[in-house]
Short mmCIF file of C-alpha atoms in Angstrom, two decimals:
data_model
loop_
_atom_site.label_atom_id
_atom_site.label_comp_id
_atom_site.label_asym_id
_atom_site.label_seq_id
_atom_site.Cartn_x
_atom_site.Cartn_y
_atom_site.Cartn_z
CA MET E 1 1.41 -2.31 17.57
CA ARG E 2 -1.59 -3.67 15.69
CA GLU E 3 -1.69 -5.78 12.54
CA ILE E 4 -4.11 -5.49 9.64
CA THR E 5 -4.45 -8.55 7.39
CA LEU E 6 -5.76 -8.16 3.87
CA ARG E 7 -6.01 -10.12 0.64
CA SER E 8 -5.27 -8.61 -2.76
CA GLU E 9 -7.13 -9.83 -5.84
CA ARG E 10 -4.79 -8.71 -8.65
CA ARG E 11 -1.06 -8.58 -9.33
CA THR E 12 -1.11 -4.77 -9.10
CA GLN E 13 -3.79 -3.30 -6.86
CA LEU E 14 -4.28 -0.31 -4.58
CA ILE E 15 -6.56 -1.12 -1.66
CA GLU E 16 -7.89 1.64 0.56
CA ILE E 17 -7.18 0.83 4.21
CA THR E 18 -8.05 4.14 5.92
CA ALA E 19 -10.93 2.70 7.97
CA ASP E 20 -8.80 -0.33 8.94
CA VAL E 21 -6.03 1.98 10.18
CA GLU E 22 -8.55 4.05 12.17
CA ARG E 23 -9.86 0.87 13.85
CA ALA E 24 -6.30 -0.21 14.64
CA LEU E 25 -5.74 3.10 16.43
CA GLU E 26 -8.84 2.88 18.66
CA GLY E 27 -8.05 3.16 22.34
CA GLY E 28 -4.50 4.34 21.79
CA ASP E 29 -2.84 7.56 22.80
CA GLY E 30 -0.37 9.30 20.52
CA THR E 31 0.41 12.26 18.32
CA ALA E 32 0.91 10.39 15.03
CA ALA E 33 0.29 7.02 13.43
CA LEU E 34 2.97 5.01 11.66
CA VAL E 35 1.62 2.69 8.96
CA PHE E 36 4.28 0.20 7.80
CA VAL E 37 4.24 -2.55 5.17
CA PRO E 38 6.76 -5.35 5.96
CA HIS E 39 6.94 -6.66 2.38
CA THR E 40 9.45 -6.02 -0.42
CA THR E 41 6.86 -6.20 -3.20
CA ALA E 42 4.20 -3.96 -1.63
CA GLY E 43 3.94 -0.44 -0.28
CA VAL E 44 1.68 2.20 1.18
CA THR E 45 0.71 5.68 0.03
CA ILE E 46 -1.69 8.52 0.73
CA ASN E 47 -3.80 9.84 -2.12
CA GLU E 48 -7.33 10.74 -3.18
CA ASN E 49 -9.97 8.31 -1.95
CA ALA E 50 -13.11 10.04 -3.28
CA ASP E 51 -12.92 8.54 -6.77
CA PRO E 52 -11.89 4.86 -7.13
CA ALA E 53 -10.62 5.66 -10.62
CA VAL E 54 -7.60 7.37 -9.05
CA ALA E 55 -6.40 4.06 -7.58
CA ARG E 56 -6.93 2.30 -10.92
CA ASP E 57 -4.99 5.06 -12.70
CA PHE E 58 -2.13 4.58 -10.21
CA GLU E 59 -2.11 0.85 -10.92
CA ARG E 60 -1.93 1.39 -14.68
CA ALA E 61 0.70 4.13 -14.40
CA LEU E 62 3.02 2.01 -12.26
CA GLU E 63 2.66 -0.93 -14.65
CA ARG E 64 3.66 1.36 -17.54
CA ILE E 65 6.52 3.06 -15.68
CA VAL E 66 8.02 -0.35 -14.81
CA GLY E 67 7.11 -2.85 -17.51
CA ASP E 68 6.71 -6.57 -16.89
CA ASP E 69 8.37 -7.40 -20.23
CA TRP E 70 11.79 -5.83 -19.74
CA GLY E 71 13.76 -9.10 -19.52
CA TRP E 72 14.39 -9.00 -15.80
CA GLN E 73 17.15 -11.06 -14.18
CA HIS E 74 15.57 -11.63 -10.76
CA VAL E 75 13.33 -14.71 -10.87
CA GLU E 76 11.43 -16.03 -7.85
CA ALA E 77 9.45 -19.29 -7.89
CA GLY E 78 9.80 -19.41 -11.68
CA GLU E 79 8.36 -15.93 -12.16
CA GLU E 80 10.08 -12.64 -12.90
CA ASN E 81 8.93 -10.49 -10.01
CA ALA E 82 11.64 -7.84 -10.26
CA PRO E 83 9.05 -5.30 -11.50
CA SER E 84 7.17 -5.81 -8.23
CA HIS E 85 10.28 -4.92 -6.22
CA ILE E 86 10.96 -1.83 -8.35
CA ARG E 87 7.34 -0.60 -8.14
CA SER E 88 7.33 -0.97 -4.35
CA ALA E 89 10.59 1.00 -4.12
CA LEU E 90 8.96 3.83 -6.10
CA MET E 91 6.20 4.03 -3.51
CA SER E 92 7.06 3.75 0.19
CA SER E 93 7.04 1.09 2.86
CA GLN E 94 5.63 3.54 5.41
CA VAL E 95 3.61 6.68 5.98
CA VAL E 96 3.29 8.82 9.10
CA VAL E 97 0.00 10.63 9.70
CA PRO E 98 -0.58 13.18 12.48
CA LEU E 99 -3.43 12.48 14.86
CA ASP E 100 -6.05 14.96 16.02
CA ALA E 101 -7.93 13.77 19.11
CA GLY E 102 -6.95 10.20 18.28
CA ARG E 103 -8.15 10.35 14.66
CA LEU E 104 -6.14 10.51 11.46
CA ALA E 105 -5.63 14.15 10.46
CA LEU E 106 -6.01 13.48 6.74
CA GLY E 107 -7.20 16.05 4.23
CA THR E 108 -10.77 16.01 2.95
CA TRP E 109 -9.99 13.85 -0.09
CA GLN E 110 -7.13 11.80 1.34
CA GLY E 111 -7.06 8.11 2.13
CA ILE E 112 -4.39 5.53 2.97
CA PHE E 113 -3.80 2.85 0.34
CA PHE E 114 -2.01 -0.47 0.53
CA CYS E 115 -0.15 -0.98 -2.76
CA GLU E 116 0.09 -4.56 -4.00
CA PHE E 117 2.61 -5.31 -6.74
CA ASP E 118 2.96 -9.12 -6.56
CA GLY E 119 -0.54 -10.39 -5.94
CA PRO E 120 -2.86 -11.89 -5.40
CA ARG E 121 -1.61 -12.55 -1.88
CA THR E 122 -2.50 -12.31 1.77
CA ARG E 123 -0.58 -9.39 3.26
CA LYS E 124 -0.16 -7.55 6.52
CA VAL E 125 0.15 -3.91 7.47
CA LEU E 126 1.51 -2.83 10.84
CA VAL E 127 0.07 0.21 12.61
CA THR E 128 1.49 1.86 15.70
CA MET E 129 1.04 5.17 17.50
CA LEU E 130 3.95 7.52 17.97
CA ARG E 131 4.15 9.73 21.06
#
């Protein structure tokens, strides 16, 4: 298993990590890659990586689907971060991607994105090969 460390800059932010995942897989042998986020206020997804506007649209959509101003009950460190937990549950904590000759078998326009919902923070993503 390999670990990717990254730093988000905004409360809600999608960060493309495709190249980081590819580097984490170098030298391994497997048929698929498991990309896992061990955080309850973050996630991971696969979507278009050709236009950065797609990630920004995702960020805005998730903020509108789960509003910050809904009078949440869960408070952590003096801040209502319940929306962050809900947004991460709507995404996923993991993705599995098939490998072709050791490389991610993603579609032409696909990329892997870390989804931050409680930033800015330093986060980690775990990557392992499945056999």
